[in-house]
mmCIF file with all atom_site columns, C-alpha atoms in Angstrom:
data_model
loop_
_atom_site.group_PDB
_atom_site.id
_atom_site.type_symbol
_atom_site.label_atom_id
_atom_site.label_alt_id
_atom_site.label_comp_id
_atom_site.label_asym_id
_atom_site.label_entity_id
_atom_site.label_seq_id
_atom_site.pdbx_PDB_ins_code
_atom_site.Cartn_x
_atom_site.Cartn_y
_atom_site.Cartn_z
_atom_site.occupancy
_atom_site.B_iso_or_equiv
_atom_site.pdbx_formal_charge
_atom_site.auth_seq_id
_atom_site.auth_comp_id
_atom_site.auth_asym_id
_atom_site.auth_atom_id
_atom_site.pdbx_PDB_model_num
ATOM 1   C CA . MET A 1 1   ? 0.007   0.106  -0.004 1.00 0.00 ? 1   MET A CA 1
ATOM 2   C CA . HIS A 1 2   ? 1.447   3.419  -1.012 1.00 0.00 ? 2   HIS A CA 1
ATOM 3   C CA . ILE A 1 3   ? 1.512   5.637  1.843  1.00 0.00 ? 3   ILE A CA 1
ATOM 4   C CA . GLU A 1 4   ? 2.244   9.508  1.330  1.00 0.00 ? 4   GLU A CA 1
ATOM 5   C CA . ARG A 1 5   ? 4.203   11.702 3.532  1.00 0.00 ? 5   ARG A CA 1
ATOM 6   C CA . HIS A 1 6   ? 3.538   15.363 3.883  1.00 0.00 ? 6   HIS A CA 1
ATOM 7   C CA . ALA A 1 7   ? 5.631   18.210 5.028  1.00 0.00 ? 7   ALA A CA 1
ATOM 8   C CA . ILE A 1 8   ? 2.692   19.094 7.459  1.00 0.00 ? 8   ILE A CA 1
ATOM 9   C CA . SER A 1 9   ? 3.627   15.917 9.451  1.00 0.00 ? 9   SER A CA 1
ATOM 10  C CA . ARG A 1 10  ? 6.674   17.411 10.492 1.00 0.00 ? 10  ARG A CA 1
ATOM 11  C CA . SER A 1 11  ? 5.218   20.521 11.401 1.00 0.00 ? 11  SER A CA 1
ATOM 12  C CA . GLY A 1 12  ? 5.109   20.286 15.130 1.00 0.00 ? 12  GLY A CA 1
ATOM 13  C CA . TRP A 1 13  ? 8.704   19.066 15.878 1.00 0.00 ? 13  TRP A CA 1
ATOM 14  C CA . LEU A 1 14  ? 10.148  21.537 12.681 1.00 0.00 ? 14  LEU A CA 1
ATOM 15  C CA . ARG A 1 15  ? 8.181   24.668 14.345 1.00 0.00 ? 15  ARG A CA 1
ATOM 16  C CA . ALA A 1 16  ? 10.135  24.135 17.652 1.00 0.00 ? 16  ALA A CA 1
ATOM 17  C CA . ALA A 1 17  ? 13.410  23.137 16.293 1.00 0.00 ? 17  ALA A CA 1
ATOM 18  C CA . VAL A 1 18  ? 13.740  25.919 13.440 1.00 0.00 ? 18  VAL A CA 1
ATOM 19  C CA . LEU A 1 19  ? 12.494  28.373 15.958 1.00 0.00 ? 19  LEU A CA 1
ATOM 20  C CA . GLY A 1 20  ? 14.999  27.306 18.727 1.00 0.00 ? 20  GLY A CA 1
ATOM 21  C CA . ALA A 1 21  ? 17.964  27.190 16.135 1.00 0.00 ? 21  ALA A CA 1
ATOM 22  C CA . ASN A 1 22  ? 17.142  30.486 14.562 1.00 0.00 ? 22  ASN A CA 1
ATOM 23  C CA . ASP A 1 23  ? 16.517  32.428 18.315 1.00 0.00 ? 23  ASP A CA 1
ATOM 24  C CA . GLY A 1 24  ? 19.551  30.672 19.297 1.00 0.00 ? 24  GLY A CA 1
ATOM 25  C CA . ILE A 1 25  ? 21.737  32.068 16.652 1.00 0.00 ? 25  ILE A CA 1
ATOM 26  C CA . VAL A 1 26  ? 19.971  35.512 16.352 1.00 0.00 ? 26  VAL A CA 1
ATOM 27  C CA . SER A 1 27  ? 19.826  36.091 20.292 1.00 0.00 ? 27  SER A CA 1
ATOM 28  C CA . THR A 1 28  ? 23.277  35.149 21.203 1.00 0.00 ? 28  THR A CA 1
ATOM 29  C CA . ALA A 1 29  ? 25.004  36.707 18.245 1.00 0.00 ? 29  ALA A CA 1
ATOM 30  C CA . SER A 1 30  ? 23.320  40.334 19.009 1.00 0.00 ? 30  SER A CA 1
ATOM 31  C CA . LEU A 1 31  ? 24.151  39.658 22.617 1.00 0.00 ? 31  LEU A CA 1
ATOM 32  C CA . LEU A 1 32  ? 27.742  39.153 21.536 1.00 0.00 ? 32  LEU A CA 1
ATOM 33  C CA . LEU A 1 33  ? 27.664  42.224 19.272 1.00 0.00 ? 33  LEU A CA 1
ATOM 34  C CA . GLY A 1 34  ? 26.307  44.395 21.576 1.00 0.00 ? 34  GLY A CA 1
ATOM 35  C CA . VAL A 1 35  ? 28.571  43.514 24.186 1.00 0.00 ? 35  VAL A CA 1
ATOM 36  C CA . ALA A 1 36  ? 31.304  43.442 22.113 1.00 0.00 ? 36  ALA A CA 1
ATOM 37  C CA . ALA A 1 37  ? 30.460  46.953 20.966 1.00 0.00 ? 37  ALA A CA 1
ATOM 38  C CA . ALA A 1 38  ? 30.748  48.000 24.338 1.00 0.00 ? 38  ALA A CA 1
ATOM 39  C CA . ASN A 1 39  ? 34.455  47.285 24.116 1.00 0.00 ? 39  ASN A CA 1
ATOM 40  C CA . VAL A 1 40  ? 34.713  44.474 27.017 1.00 0.00 ? 40  VAL A CA 1
ATOM 41  C CA . SER A 1 41  ? 37.881  41.780 27.150 1.00 0.00 ? 41  SER A CA 1
ATOM 42  C CA . HIS A 1 42  ? 37.755  38.778 25.205 1.00 0.00 ? 42  HIS A CA 1
ATOM 43  C CA . ALA A 1 43  ? 37.041  36.436 28.237 1.00 0.00 ? 43  ALA A CA 1
ATOM 44  C CA . SER A 1 44  ? 34.055  38.988 29.355 1.00 0.00 ? 44  SER A CA 1
ATOM 45  C CA . LEU A 1 45  ? 32.587  38.378 25.912 1.00 0.00 ? 45  LEU A CA 1
ATOM 46  C CA . LEU A 1 46  ? 33.099  34.643 26.008 1.00 0.00 ? 46  LEU A CA 1
ATOM 47  C CA . LEU A 1 47  ? 31.244  34.458 29.587 1.00 0.00 ? 47  LEU A CA 1
ATOM 48  C CA . THR A 1 48  ? 28.494  36.179 28.239 1.00 0.00 ? 48  THR A CA 1
ATOM 49  C CA . GLY A 1 49  ? 27.986  34.011 25.373 1.00 0.00 ? 49  GLY A CA 1
ATOM 50  C CA . VAL A 1 50  ? 27.921  30.951 27.414 1.00 0.00 ? 50  VAL A CA 1
ATOM 51  C CA . ALA A 1 51  ? 25.514  32.586 29.817 1.00 0.00 ? 51  ALA A CA 1
ATOM 52  C CA . GLY A 1 52  ? 23.121  33.596 27.267 1.00 0.00 ? 52  GLY A CA 1
ATOM 53  C CA . LEU A 1 53  ? 23.449  29.941 25.415 1.00 0.00 ? 53  LEU A CA 1
ATOM 54  C CA . VAL A 1 54  ? 22.667  28.347 28.904 1.00 0.00 ? 54  VAL A CA 1
ATOM 55  C CA . ALA A 1 55  ? 19.900  30.885 30.018 1.00 0.00 ? 55  ALA A CA 1
ATOM 56  C CA . GLY A 1 56  ? 18.248  30.682 26.541 1.00 0.00 ? 56  GLY A CA 1
ATOM 57  C CA . ALA A 1 57  ? 18.309  27.019 26.532 1.00 0.00 ? 57  ALA A CA 1
ATOM 58  C CA . MET A 1 58  ? 16.245  26.638 29.284 1.00 0.00 ? 58  MET A CA 1
ATOM 59  C CA . SER A 1 59  ? 14.066  29.492 28.670 1.00 0.00 ? 59  SER A CA 1
ATOM 60  C CA . MET A 1 60  ? 13.173  28.347 25.112 1.00 0.00 ? 60  MET A CA 1
ATOM 61  C CA . ALA A 1 61  ? 12.362  24.910 26.853 1.00 0.00 ? 61  ALA A CA 1
ATOM 62  C CA . THR A 1 62  ? 10.337  25.902 29.914 1.00 0.00 ? 62  THR A CA 1
ATOM 63  C CA . GLY A 1 63  ? 8.279   28.528 27.281 1.00 0.00 ? 63  GLY A CA 1
ATOM 64  C CA . GLU A 1 64  ? 7.789   25.719 24.848 1.00 0.00 ? 64  GLU A CA 1
ATOM 65  C CA . TYR A 1 65  ? 6.875   23.147 27.720 1.00 0.00 ? 65  TYR A CA 1
ATOM 66  C CA . VAL A 1 66  ? 4.229   25.475 29.153 1.00 0.00 ? 66  VAL A CA 1
ATOM 67  C CA . SER A 1 67  ? 2.843   26.721 25.695 1.00 0.00 ? 67  SER A CA 1
ATOM 68  C CA . VAL A 1 68  ? 2.349   22.956 24.177 1.00 0.00 ? 68  VAL A CA 1
ATOM 69  C CA . SER A 1 69  ? 1.109   21.674 27.828 1.00 0.00 ? 69  SER A CA 1
ATOM 70  C CA . SER A 1 70  ? -1.679  24.467 27.633 1.00 0.00 ? 70  SER A CA 1
ATOM 71  C CA . GLN A 1 71  ? -2.468  23.336 24.290 1.00 0.00 ? 71  GLN A CA 1
ATOM 72  C CA . ALA A 1 72  ? -2.758  19.378 25.426 1.00 0.00 ? 72  ALA A CA 1
ATOM 73  C CA . ASP A 1 73  ? -4.755  20.798 28.217 1.00 0.00 ? 73  ASP A CA 1
ATOM 74  C CA . ILE A 1 74  ? -7.308  22.400 26.174 1.00 0.00 ? 74  ILE A CA 1
ATOM 75  C CA . GLU A 1 75  ? -7.549  19.285 23.601 1.00 0.00 ? 75  GLU A CA 1
ATOM 76  C CA . GLN A 1 76  ? -7.915  17.198 26.600 1.00 0.00 ? 76  GLN A CA 1
ATOM 77  C CA . ALA A 1 77  ? -10.854 18.906 27.923 1.00 0.00 ? 77  ALA A CA 1
ATOM 78  C CA . ALA A 1 78  ? -12.413 19.263 24.353 1.00 0.00 ? 78  ALA A CA 1
ATOM 79  C CA . LEU A 1 79  ? -11.956 15.226 24.016 1.00 0.00 ? 79  LEU A CA 1
ATOM 80  C CA . ARG A 1 80  ? -13.682 14.862 27.960 1.00 0.00 ? 80  ARG A CA 1
ATOM 81  C CA . GLN A 1 81  ? -16.577 17.429 26.587 1.00 0.00 ? 81  GLN A CA 1
ATOM 82  C CA . GLU A 1 82  ? -17.358 15.248 23.489 1.00 0.00 ? 82  GLU A CA 1
ATOM 83  C CA . ARG A 1 83  ? -17.042 12.062 25.075 1.00 0.00 ? 83  ARG A CA 1
ATOM 84  C CA . SER A 1 84  ? -19.364 12.971 27.456 1.00 0.00 ? 84  SER A CA 1
ATOM 85  C CA . GLU A 1 85  ? -21.744 14.629 24.864 1.00 0.00 ? 85  GLU A CA 1
ATOM 86  C CA . LEU A 1 86  ? -21.576 11.116 22.641 1.00 0.00 ? 86  LEU A CA 1
ATOM 87  C CA . GLU A 1 87  ? -22.594 9.581  25.989 1.00 0.00 ? 87  GLU A CA 1
ATOM 88  C CA . GLU A 1 88  ? -25.480 11.505 26.651 1.00 0.00 ? 88  GLU A CA 1
ATOM 89  C CA . ASP A 1 89  ? -26.666 12.220 23.176 1.00 0.00 ? 89  ASP A CA 1
ATOM 90  C CA . PHE A 1 90  ? -25.353 9.556  20.694 1.00 0.00 ? 90  PHE A CA 1
ATOM 91  C CA . HIS A 1 91  ? -27.912 10.268 17.708 1.00 0.00 ? 91  HIS A CA 1
ATOM 92  C CA . GLY A 1 92  ? -27.381 14.320 18.336 1.00 0.00 ? 92  GLY A CA 1
ATOM 93  C CA . GLU A 1 93  ? -23.742 13.888 17.961 1.00 0.00 ? 93  GLU A CA 1
ATOM 94  C CA . HIS A 1 94  ? -24.503 11.618 14.795 1.00 0.00 ? 94  HIS A CA 1
ATOM 95  C CA . ARG A 1 95  ? -26.677 14.307 12.946 1.00 0.00 ? 95  ARG A CA 1
ATOM 96  C CA . GLU A 1 96  ? -23.582 16.901 13.981 1.00 0.00 ? 96  GLU A CA 1
ATOM 97  C CA . LEU A 1 97  ? -21.316 14.769 12.437 1.00 0.00 ? 97  LEU A CA 1
ATOM 98  C CA . THR A 1 98  ? -23.307 14.176 9.362  1.00 0.00 ? 98  THR A CA 1
ATOM 99  C CA . ALA A 1 99  ? -23.930 18.063 8.913  1.00 0.00 ? 99  ALA A CA 1
ATOM 100 C CA . ILE A 1 100 ? -20.088 18.667 8.944  1.00 0.00 ? 100 ILE A CA 1
ATOM 101 C CA . TYR A 1 101 ? -20.015 16.249 6.054  1.00 0.00 ? 101 TYR A CA 1
ATOM 102 C CA . VAL A 1 102 ? -22.740 17.728 4.194  1.00 0.00 ? 102 VAL A CA 1
ATOM 103 C CA . LYS A 1 103 ? -20.991 21.212 4.555  1.00 0.00 ? 103 LYS A CA 1
ATOM 104 C CA . ARG A 1 104 ? -18.069 19.436 2.955  1.00 0.00 ? 104 ARG A CA 1
ATOM 105 C CA . GLY A 1 105 ? -20.004 18.498 0.001  1.00 0.00 ? 105 GLY A CA 1
ATOM 106 C CA . LEU A 1 106 ? -21.380 15.123 0.602  1.00 0.00 ? 106 LEU A CA 1
ATOM 107 C CA . THR A 1 107 ? -24.953 14.721 -0.253 1.00 0.00 ? 107 THR A CA 1
ATOM 108 C CA . LEU A 1 108 ? -27.109 13.633 2.918  1.00 0.00 ? 108 LEU A CA 1
ATOM 109 C CA . PRO A 1 109 ? -27.701 10.143 2.339  1.00 0.00 ? 109 PRO A CA 1
ATOM 110 C CA . LEU A 1 110 ? -23.853 9.684  1.547  1.00 0.00 ? 110 LEU A CA 1
ATOM 111 C CA . ALA A 1 111 ? -22.829 11.990 4.643  1.00 0.00 ? 111 ALA A CA 1
ATOM 112 C CA . HIS A 1 112 ? -25.154 10.051 6.929  1.00 0.00 ? 112 HIS A CA 1
ATOM 113 C CA . GLN A 1 113 ? -23.409 6.406  5.677  1.00 0.00 ? 113 GLN A CA 1
ATOM 114 C CA . VAL A 1 114 ? -20.518 8.024  6.299  1.00 0.00 ? 114 VAL A CA 1
ATOM 115 C CA . ALA A 1 115 ? -21.015 9.173  9.662  1.00 0.00 ? 115 ALA A CA 1
ATOM 116 C CA . ASP A 1 116 ? -22.738 5.819  10.633 1.00 0.00 ? 116 ASP A CA 1
ATOM 117 C CA . ALA A 1 117 ? -19.471 3.757  9.389  1.00 0.00 ? 117 ALA A CA 1
ATOM 118 C CA . LEU A 1 118 ? -17.059 5.965  11.410 1.00 0.00 ? 118 LEU A CA 1
ATOM 119 C CA . MET A 1 119 ? -19.010 6.238  14.772 1.00 0.00 ? 119 MET A CA 1
ATOM 120 C CA . ALA A 1 120 ? -19.503 2.763  14.269 1.00 0.00 ? 120 ALA A CA 1
ATOM 121 C CA . LYS A 1 121 ? -15.509 2.301  14.339 1.00 0.00 ? 121 LYS A CA 1
ATOM 122 C CA . ASP A 1 122 ? -14.626 5.154  16.507 1.00 0.00 ? 122 ASP A CA 1
ATOM 123 C CA . ALA A 1 123 ? -16.791 7.798  17.412 1.00 0.00 ? 123 ALA A CA 1
ATOM 124 C CA . LEU A 1 124 ? -14.670 9.846  19.463 1.00 0.00 ? 124 LEU A CA 1
ATOM 125 C CA . GLY A 1 125 ? -11.725 9.636  16.989 1.00 0.00 ? 125 GLY A CA 1
ATOM 126 C CA . ALA A 1 126 ? -14.416 10.654 14.381 1.00 0.00 ? 126 ALA A CA 1
ATOM 127 C CA . HIS A 1 127 ? -15.603 13.710 16.278 1.00 0.00 ? 127 HIS A CA 1
ATOM 128 C CA . ALA A 1 128 ? -12.107 14.456 17.459 1.00 0.00 ? 128 ALA A CA 1
ATOM 129 C CA . ARG A 1 129 ? -10.819 14.595 13.777 1.00 0.00 ? 129 ARG A CA 1
ATOM 130 C CA . ASP A 1 130 ? -14.019 16.272 11.735 1.00 0.00 ? 130 ASP A CA 1
ATOM 131 C CA . GLU A 1 131 ? -15.517 18.375 14.486 1.00 0.00 ? 131 GLU A CA 1
ATOM 132 C CA . LEU A 1 132 ? -12.384 19.319 16.845 1.00 0.00 ? 132 LEU A CA 1
ATOM 133 C CA . GLY A 1 133 ? -9.535  19.138 14.076 1.00 0.00 ? 133 GLY A CA 1
ATOM 134 C CA . ILE A 1 134 ? -7.452  17.107 16.668 1.00 0.00 ? 134 ILE A CA 1
ATOM 135 C CA . THR A 1 135 ? -5.225  14.310 15.112 1.00 0.00 ? 135 THR A CA 1
ATOM 136 C CA . GLU A 1 136 ? -2.087  12.415 15.669 1.00 0.00 ? 136 GLU A CA 1
ATOM 137 C CA . ILE A 1 137 ? -0.429  14.920 13.400 1.00 0.00 ? 137 ILE A CA 1
ATOM 138 C CA . THR A 1 138 ? -1.185  18.075 15.361 1.00 0.00 ? 138 THR A CA 1
ATOM 139 C CA . THR A 1 139 ? -1.385  16.574 18.639 1.00 0.00 ? 139 THR A CA 1
ATOM 140 C CA . ALA A 1 140 ? 0.354   18.295 21.313 1.00 0.00 ? 140 ALA A CA 1
ATOM 141 C CA . ARG A 1 141 ? 3.443   16.934 22.572 1.00 0.00 ? 141 ARG A CA 1
ATOM 142 C CA . PRO A 1 142 ? 5.041   19.332 25.524 1.00 0.00 ? 142 PRO A CA 1
ATOM 143 C CA . LEU A 1 143 ? 8.309   16.997 26.477 1.00 0.00 ? 143 LEU A CA 1
ATOM 144 C CA . GLN A 1 144 ? 9.087   16.584 22.586 1.00 0.00 ? 144 GLN A CA 1
ATOM 145 C CA . ALA A 1 145 ? 8.654   20.339 21.772 1.00 0.00 ? 145 ALA A CA 1
ATOM 146 C CA . ALA A 1 146 ? 10.793  21.234 24.984 1.00 0.00 ? 146 ALA A CA 1
ATOM 147 C CA . LEU A 1 147 ? 13.536  19.132 24.305 1.00 0.00 ? 147 LEU A CA 1
ATOM 148 C CA . ALA A 1 148 ? 13.735  20.243 20.645 1.00 0.00 ? 148 ALA A CA 1
ATOM 149 C CA . SER A 1 149 ? 13.782  23.898 21.128 1.00 0.00 ? 149 SER A CA 1
ATOM 150 C CA . ALA A 1 150 ? 16.159  23.527 23.978 1.00 0.00 ? 150 ALA A CA 1
ATOM 151 C CA . CYS A 1 151 ? 18.949  21.496 21.894 1.00 0.00 ? 151 CYS A CA 1
ATOM 152 C CA . SER A 1 152 ? 18.429  23.571 18.689 1.00 0.00 ? 152 SER A CA 1
ATOM 153 C CA . PHE A 1 153 ? 18.855  26.621 20.643 1.00 0.00 ? 153 PHE A CA 1
ATOM 154 C CA . ALA A 1 154 ? 22.102  25.400 22.199 1.00 0.00 ? 154 ALA A CA 1
ATOM 155 C CA . VAL A 1 155 ? 23.242  24.255 18.830 1.00 0.00 ? 155 VAL A CA 1
ATOM 156 C CA . GLY A 1 156 ? 22.164  27.614 17.280 1.00 0.00 ? 156 GLY A CA 1
ATOM 157 C CA . ALA A 1 157 ? 23.844  29.774 20.040 1.00 0.00 ? 157 ALA A CA 1
ATOM 158 C CA . ALA A 1 158 ? 27.153  27.469 19.785 1.00 0.00 ? 158 ALA A CA 1
ATOM 159 C CA . LEU A 1 159 ? 28.136  28.850 16.329 1.00 0.00 ? 159 LEU A CA 1
ATOM 160 C CA . PRO A 1 160 ? 28.547  32.737 17.199 1.00 0.00 ? 160 PRO A CA 1
ATOM 161 C CA . LEU A 1 161 ? 30.271  31.612 20.363 1.00 0.00 ? 161 LEU A CA 1
ATOM 162 C CA . LEU A 1 162 ? 32.441  29.255 18.579 1.00 0.00 ? 162 LEU A CA 1
ATOM 163 C CA . VAL A 1 163 ? 33.148  32.355 16.424 1.00 0.00 ? 163 VAL A CA 1
ATOM 164 C CA . THR A 1 164 ? 33.961  34.386 19.389 1.00 0.00 ? 164 THR A CA 1
ATOM 165 C CA . LEU A 1 165 ? 35.775  31.809 20.945 1.00 0.00 ? 165 LEU A CA 1
ATOM 166 C CA . LEU A 1 166 ? 38.338  31.548 17.458 1.00 0.00 ? 166 LEU A CA 1
ATOM 167 C CA . VAL A 1 167 ? 38.595  34.979 16.093 1.00 0.00 ? 167 VAL A CA 1
ATOM 168 C CA . PRO A 1 168 ? 40.957  37.634 17.562 1.00 0.00 ? 168 PRO A CA 1
ATOM 169 C CA . LEU A 1 169 ? 38.735  40.428 19.693 1.00 0.00 ? 169 LEU A CA 1
ATOM 170 C CA . SER A 1 170 ? 39.351  43.021 17.024 1.00 0.00 ? 170 SER A CA 1
ATOM 171 C CA . TRP A 1 171 ? 37.865  41.128 13.995 1.00 0.00 ? 171 TRP A CA 1
ATOM 172 C CA . VAL A 1 172 ? 34.924  39.798 16.336 1.00 0.00 ? 172 VAL A CA 1
ATOM 173 C CA . ILE A 1 173 ? 32.281  41.883 15.462 1.00 0.00 ? 173 ILE A CA 1
ATOM 174 C CA . GLY A 1 174 ? 32.529  41.471 11.724 1.00 0.00 ? 174 GLY A CA 1
ATOM 175 C CA . ALA A 1 175 ? 33.163  37.820 12.158 1.00 0.00 ? 175 ALA A CA 1
ATOM 176 C CA . ILE A 1 176 ? 29.809  37.112 14.200 1.00 0.00 ? 176 ILE A CA 1
ATOM 177 C CA . ALA A 1 177 ? 27.859  39.376 11.954 1.00 0.00 ? 177 ALA A CA 1
ATOM 178 C CA . VAL A 1 178 ? 28.942  37.235 8.696  1.00 0.00 ? 178 VAL A CA 1
ATOM 179 C CA . SER A 1 179 ? 29.077  34.006 9.981  1.00 0.00 ? 179 SER A CA 1
ATOM 180 C CA . THR A 1 180 ? 25.345  34.626 11.465 1.00 0.00 ? 180 THR A CA 1
ATOM 181 C CA . LEU A 1 181 ? 23.743  36.037 8.637  1.00 0.00 ? 181 LEU A CA 1
ATOM 182 C CA . LEU A 1 182 ? 25.130  32.990 6.524  1.00 0.00 ? 182 LEU A CA 1
ATOM 183 C CA . SER A 1 183 ? 24.220  30.478 9.017  1.00 0.00 ? 183 SER A CA 1
ATOM 184 C CA . LEU A 1 184 ? 20.440  32.022 9.305  1.00 0.00 ? 184 LEU A CA 1
ATOM 185 C CA . ALA A 1 185 ? 20.376  32.005 5.396  1.00 0.00 ? 185 ALA A CA 1
ATOM 186 C CA . VAL A 1 186 ? 20.950  28.293 5.129  1.00 0.00 ? 186 VAL A CA 1
ATOM 187 C CA . LEU A 1 187 ? 18.806  27.718 8.113  1.00 0.00 ? 187 LEU A CA 1
ATOM 188 C CA . GLY A 1 188 ? 15.991  29.663 6.511  1.00 0.00 ? 188 GLY A CA 1
ATOM 189 C CA . GLY A 1 189 ? 16.415  27.907 3.178  1.00 0.00 ? 189 GLY A CA 1
ATOM 190 C CA . VAL A 1 190 ? 16.419  24.155 5.293  1.00 0.00 ? 190 VAL A CA 1
ATOM 191 C CA . ALA A 1 191 ? 13.189  25.104 6.670  1.00 0.00 ? 191 ALA A CA 1
ATOM 192 C CA . ALA A 1 192 ? 11.639  26.536 4.104  1.00 0.00 ? 192 ALA A CA 1
ATOM 193 C CA . GLN A 1 193 ? 12.443  23.186 1.656  1.00 0.00 ? 193 GLN A CA 1
ATOM 194 C CA . ALA A 1 194 ? 11.584  20.853 4.537  1.00 0.00 ? 194 ALA A CA 1
ATOM 195 C CA . GLY A 1 195 ? 8.254   22.935 4.690  1.00 0.00 ? 195 GLY A CA 1
ATOM 196 C CA . GLY A 1 196 ? 7.689   22.922 0.999  1.00 0.00 ? 196 GLY A CA 1
ATOM 197 C CA . ALA A 1 197 ? 7.756   26.624 0.852  1.00 0.00 ? 197 ALA A CA 1
ATOM 198 C CA . SER A 1 198 ? 9.789   29.294 -1.438 1.00 0.00 ? 198 SER A CA 1
ATOM 199 C CA . LEU A 1 199 ? 13.280  28.912 -0.975 1.00 0.00 ? 199 LEU A CA 1
ATOM 200 C CA . TRP A 1 200 ? 14.044  32.505 -1.440 1.00 0.00 ? 200 TRP A CA 1
ATOM 201 C CA . ARG A 1 201 ? 11.237  34.083 0.950  1.00 0.00 ? 201 ARG A CA 1
ATOM 202 C CA . GLY A 1 202 ? 12.343  31.896 3.738  1.00 0.00 ? 202 GLY A CA 1
ATOM 203 C CA . VAL A 1 203 ? 16.093  32.876 3.334  1.00 0.00 ? 203 VAL A CA 1
ATOM 204 C CA . VAL A 1 204 ? 15.217  36.561 2.813  1.00 0.00 ? 204 VAL A CA 1
ATOM 205 C CA . ARG A 1 205 ? 12.786  36.606 5.585  1.00 0.00 ? 205 ARG A CA 1
ATOM 206 C CA . VAL A 1 206 ? 14.847  35.200 8.378  1.00 0.00 ? 206 VAL A CA 1
ATOM 207 C CA . THR A 1 207 ? 18.001  37.106 7.368  1.00 0.00 ? 207 THR A CA 1
ATOM 208 C CA . PHE A 1 208 ? 16.396  40.571 6.943  1.00 0.00 ? 208 PHE A CA 1
ATOM 209 C CA . TRP A 1 209 ? 14.953  40.299 10.392 1.00 0.00 ? 209 TRP A CA 1
ATOM 210 C CA . SER A 1 210 ? 17.948  38.951 11.715 1.00 0.00 ? 210 SER A CA 1
ATOM 211 C CA . ALA A 1 211 ? 20.036  41.894 10.460 1.00 0.00 ? 211 ALA A CA 1
ATOM 212 C CA . LEU A 1 212 ? 17.930  44.189 12.170 1.00 0.00 ? 212 LEU A CA 1
ATOM 213 C CA . ALA A 1 213 ? 18.075  42.846 15.315 1.00 0.00 ? 213 ALA A CA 1
ATOM 214 C CA . MET A 1 214 ? 22.052  42.612 15.448 1.00 0.00 ? 214 MET A CA 1
ATOM 215 C CA . ALA A 1 215 ? 22.307  46.027 14.149 1.00 0.00 ? 215 ALA A CA 1
ATOM 216 C CA . ALA A 1 216 ? 20.318  47.402 17.009 1.00 0.00 ? 216 ALA A CA 1
ATOM 217 C CA . ALA A 1 217 ? 22.043  45.564 19.709 1.00 0.00 ? 217 ALA A CA 1
ATOM 218 C CA . ALA A 1 218 ? 25.236  46.601 18.254 1.00 0.00 ? 218 ALA A CA 1
ATOM 219 C CA . ALA A 1 219 ? 24.008  50.364 18.191 1.00 0.00 ? 219 ALA A CA 1
ATOM 220 C CA . ILE A 1 220 ? 23.304  50.096 21.662 1.00 0.00 ? 220 ILE A CA 1
ATOM 221 C CA . GLY A 1 221 ? 26.395  48.641 22.656 1.00 0.00 ? 221 GLY A CA 1
ATOM 222 C CA . ARG A 1 222 ? 28.306  51.459 21.052 1.00 0.00 ? 222 ARG A CA 1
ATOM 223 C CA . LEU A 1 223 ? 25.988  53.884 22.659 1.00 0.00 ? 223 LEU A CA 1
ATOM 224 C CA . PHE A 1 224 ? 26.752  52.424 26.010 1.00 0.00 ? 224 PHE A CA 1
ATOM 225 C CA . ALA A 1 225 ? 30.550  52.797 25.261 1.00 0.00 ? 225 ALA A CA 1
ATOM 226 C CA . TYR A 1 226 ? 30.284  56.094 24.399 1.00 0.00 ? 226 TYR A CA 1
ATOM 227 C CA . PHE A 1 227 ? 28.300  57.463 27.506 1.00 0.00 ? 227 PHE A CA 1
ATOM 228 C CA . GLY A 1 228 ? 29.679  55.040 29.637 1.00 0.00 ? 228 GLY A CA 1
ATOM 229 C CA . GLY A 1 229 ? 32.944  56.132 29.178 1.00 0.00 ? 229 GLY A CA 1
#
């Protein structure tokens, strides 16, 4: 049997991984650029980068876990309500499912027949999918999302941190900016391809806004160095 695989099946973990890596690169690079522009020592710059990596990874994991857990709680509450409604008014729920299929283009007799067949096999599953929009693909998975976000953030943050470690302090601002934009362009392209979207649109979108973020951070660092003496 031929089973098609679509990009949307990767949407959950792909979103968390891409968001984590992108945030890791941009936020750590911006942090390093801002601090470097304030004329600190190489050791202080490295310490800042390591602290940013650890704090950012934990923050991403916590935020993703809380967010996706809330989504999971909402889904479970909706399923409990639907299960209760099926127990109290099975025929009414059958009519509701039939009406959904009619709205999607089936004739009333065929919609009735489809509702019969699906509810006989798995009434709650049929209503979860066709009434609530909850499927195996879209089901919230908090731990998976949190782990993907934390790991991808750490991997992303490691890039500007590694550049900072290897490059002399006098070159670090330019090296971080160039390496960050190149890596973000690659990441945006890979994410676009994996999601079935436009390659160039993904590249331009992520590099443009990331360049603005880094420029703002560097400008603040310069201002701090100027006014702070």
